[in-house]
């Protein structure tokens, strides 16, 4: 088994996603890493907090910014189980996150490699290095199983 930092940080992101599912939230989890330490983590909380912006990435970004006492996360990497949407891609850009690693592609709502491809638009002032499809099947299965149980 490979124990690279990406594997270990994705383990934490998947734990956040499973906790979101246990709360009845769409199972997406995210962690933000600075100097090989997780400084922000989050799962979806949109229903629980009645907040349409409480996506896993946003929750993790807010926590990491609070930790660093800065609105910029210049030397930070984000690990998330699902391709970010437009809202989250914009937040990633504004936070100046260095690298984005994501699990499953989101053909319906994604905005990095799918949809609007936010980081490639002329109005995007900063874009991270992007690495997709980490543990893609596991991430996709988590979502599929969650929604299958809802129906």
Short mmCIF file of C-alpha atoms in Angstrom, two decimals:
data_model
loop_
_atom_site.label_atom_id
_atom_site.label_comp_id
_atom_site.label_asym_id
_atom_site.label_seq_id
_atom_site.Cartn_x
_atom_site.Cartn_y
_atom_site.Cartn_z
CA UNK A 1 0.00 0.00 0.00
CA UNK A 2 1.23 3.51 -0.86
CA UNK A 3 1.51 5.87 2.13
CA UNK A 4 2.35 9.09 0.30
CA UNK A 5 1.20 12.38 1.83
CA UNK A 6 -1.57 12.51 -0.78
CA UNK A 7 -2.87 9.14 0.41
CA UNK A 8 -2.81 10.17 4.05
CA UNK A 9 -4.45 13.54 3.42
CA UNK A 10 -7.10 11.94 1.24
CA UNK A 11 -7.84 9.55 4.11
CA UNK A 12 -8.74 12.59 6.19
CA UNK A 13 -10.81 14.11 3.39
CA UNK A 14 -12.73 10.85 3.02
CA UNK A 15 -13.34 10.76 6.78
CA UNK A 16 -14.85 14.26 6.51
CA UNK A 17 -17.03 13.07 3.61
CA UNK A 18 -18.28 10.06 5.60
CA UNK A 19 -19.09 12.31 8.56
CA UNK A 20 -21.07 14.58 6.21
CA UNK A 21 -23.03 11.56 4.95
CA UNK A 22 -23.79 10.53 8.54
CA UNK A 23 -25.31 14.00 9.06
CA UNK A 24 -27.45 13.57 5.93
CA UNK A 25 -25.26 15.91 3.91
CA UNK A 26 -23.89 15.19 0.45
CA UNK A 27 -20.68 13.27 1.23
CA UNK A 28 -17.92 15.62 0.23
CA UNK A 29 -14.89 16.18 2.43
CA UNK A 30 -11.89 18.48 2.25
CA UNK A 31 -8.67 19.19 4.09
CA UNK A 32 -6.14 22.00 3.69
CA UNK A 33 -2.48 21.25 4.29
CA UNK A 34 0.29 23.68 5.21
CA UNK A 35 3.83 22.39 5.75
CA UNK A 36 2.56 18.77 5.84
CA UNK A 37 0.02 19.56 8.58
CA UNK A 38 -3.73 19.74 8.23
CA UNK A 39 -4.81 23.25 9.25
CA UNK A 40 -8.37 23.20 7.95
CA UNK A 41 -10.91 20.48 7.42
CA UNK A 42 -14.54 20.30 6.53
CA UNK A 43 -17.41 18.33 5.18
CA UNK A 44 -20.59 19.65 3.66
CA UNK A 45 -22.85 21.45 6.15
CA UNK A 46 -25.32 23.17 3.81
CA UNK A 47 -28.45 21.56 5.27
CA UNK A 48 -27.37 21.49 8.90
CA UNK A 49 -26.32 25.16 8.92
CA UNK A 50 -29.00 26.31 6.42
CA UNK A 51 -26.17 27.84 4.43
CA UNK A 52 -25.80 27.24 0.70
CA UNK A 53 -22.14 28.28 0.89
CA UNK A 54 -21.20 25.69 3.54
CA UNK A 55 -19.52 23.37 1.05
CA UNK A 56 -16.67 21.19 2.32
CA UNK A 57 -14.06 23.32 0.57
CA UNK A 58 -15.44 26.59 1.96
CA UNK A 59 -15.59 25.21 5.50
CA UNK A 60 -11.99 24.00 5.21
CA UNK A 61 -10.83 27.31 3.70
CA UNK A 62 -12.46 29.32 6.49
CA UNK A 63 -10.85 27.16 9.13
CA UNK A 64 -7.42 27.31 7.49
CA UNK A 65 -7.62 31.09 7.10
CA UNK A 66 -8.57 31.38 10.75
CA UNK A 67 -5.65 29.14 11.72
CA UNK A 68 -3.15 31.23 9.73
CA UNK A 69 -4.89 34.52 10.57
CA UNK A 70 -4.82 35.39 6.87
CA UNK A 71 -7.23 35.50 3.94
CA UNK A 72 -4.47 34.01 1.76
CA UNK A 73 -3.45 30.36 1.76
CA UNK A 74 -0.49 30.82 -0.57
CA UNK A 75 1.59 27.83 0.51
CA UNK A 76 -1.38 25.53 1.14
CA UNK A 77 -2.75 22.53 -0.71
CA UNK A 78 -6.40 21.47 -0.81
CA UNK A 79 -7.48 17.82 -0.94
CA UNK A 80 -11.16 17.30 -1.72
CA UNK A 81 -13.14 14.19 -2.61
CA UNK A 82 -15.12 15.81 -5.44
CA UNK A 83 -14.22 18.25 -8.21
CA UNK A 84 -15.01 21.75 -6.89
CA UNK A 85 -18.02 23.70 -8.15
CA UNK A 86 -17.85 27.30 -9.39
CA UNK A 87 -18.39 28.73 -5.88
CA UNK A 88 -15.55 26.67 -4.46
CA UNK A 89 -13.25 27.23 -7.44
CA UNK A 90 -13.66 30.99 -6.96
CA UNK A 91 -12.89 30.67 -3.24
CA UNK A 92 -9.81 28.56 -4.05
CA UNK A 93 -8.66 31.30 -6.43
CA UNK A 94 -9.30 34.16 -3.99
CA UNK A 95 -7.50 32.25 -1.22
CA UNK A 96 -4.53 31.73 -3.54
CA UNK A 97 -4.32 28.03 -2.76
CA UNK A 98 -1.16 26.54 -4.27
CA UNK A 99 -2.35 23.06 -5.30
CA UNK A 100 -5.71 21.36 -5.68
CA UNK A 101 -6.05 17.58 -5.51
CA UNK A 102 -9.51 16.15 -6.10
CA UNK A 103 -11.15 12.74 -6.24
CA UNK A 104 -14.15 12.23 -8.50
CA UNK A 105 -14.94 14.40 -11.48
CA UNK A 106 -18.33 16.14 -11.21
CA UNK A 107 -19.73 16.38 -14.74
CA UNK A 108 -22.93 18.08 -13.51
CA UNK A 109 -21.57 20.64 -11.06
CA UNK A 110 -17.80 20.68 -11.39
CA UNK A 111 -16.02 23.81 -12.55
CA UNK A 112 -12.37 22.76 -12.76
CA UNK A 113 -12.19 20.13 -15.51
CA UNK A 114 -15.93 20.12 -16.18
CA UNK A 115 -18.47 22.86 -16.80
CA UNK A 116 -17.15 26.43 -16.84
CA UNK A 117 -13.53 25.46 -16.14
CA UNK A 118 -13.21 28.45 -13.87
CA UNK A 119 -9.41 28.49 -13.63
CA UNK A 120 -9.16 28.91 -17.40
CA UNK A 121 -11.35 32.02 -17.59
CA UNK A 122 -9.82 35.44 -18.21
CA UNK A 123 -11.35 36.82 -15.00
CA UNK A 124 -9.58 34.25 -12.82
CA UNK A 125 -6.62 36.03 -11.27
CA UNK A 126 -5.02 33.01 -9.63
CA UNK A 127 -5.23 29.33 -10.38
CA UNK A 128 -3.69 26.43 -8.46
CA UNK A 129 -1.83 23.50 -9.87
CA UNK A 130 -4.59 20.94 -10.39
CA UNK A 131 -4.36 17.18 -9.97
CA UNK A 132 -7.54 15.22 -10.47
CA UNK A 133 -8.93 11.73 -10.20
CA UNK A 134 -7.29 10.66 -6.94
CA UNK A 135 -9.21 7.67 -5.59
CA UNK A 136 -11.90 8.57 -8.10
CA UNK A 137 -13.84 5.30 -7.89
CA UNK A 138 -13.97 5.42 -4.10
CA UNK A 139 -15.21 9.02 -4.17
CA UNK A 140 -17.79 8.30 -6.87
CA UNK A 141 -19.01 5.18 -5.03
CA UNK A 142 -19.44 7.17 -1.82
CA UNK A 143 -21.70 9.63 -3.62
CA UNK A 144 -23.59 6.98 -5.58
CA UNK A 145 -24.26 4.89 -2.45
CA UNK A 146 -25.41 7.97 -0.53
CA UNK A 147 -27.94 9.01 -3.16
CA UNK A 148 -29.08 5.41 -3.73
CA UNK A 149 -30.00 5.18 -0.03
CA UNK A 150 -31.88 8.51 -0.26
CA UNK A 151 -34.16 7.19 -3.02
#
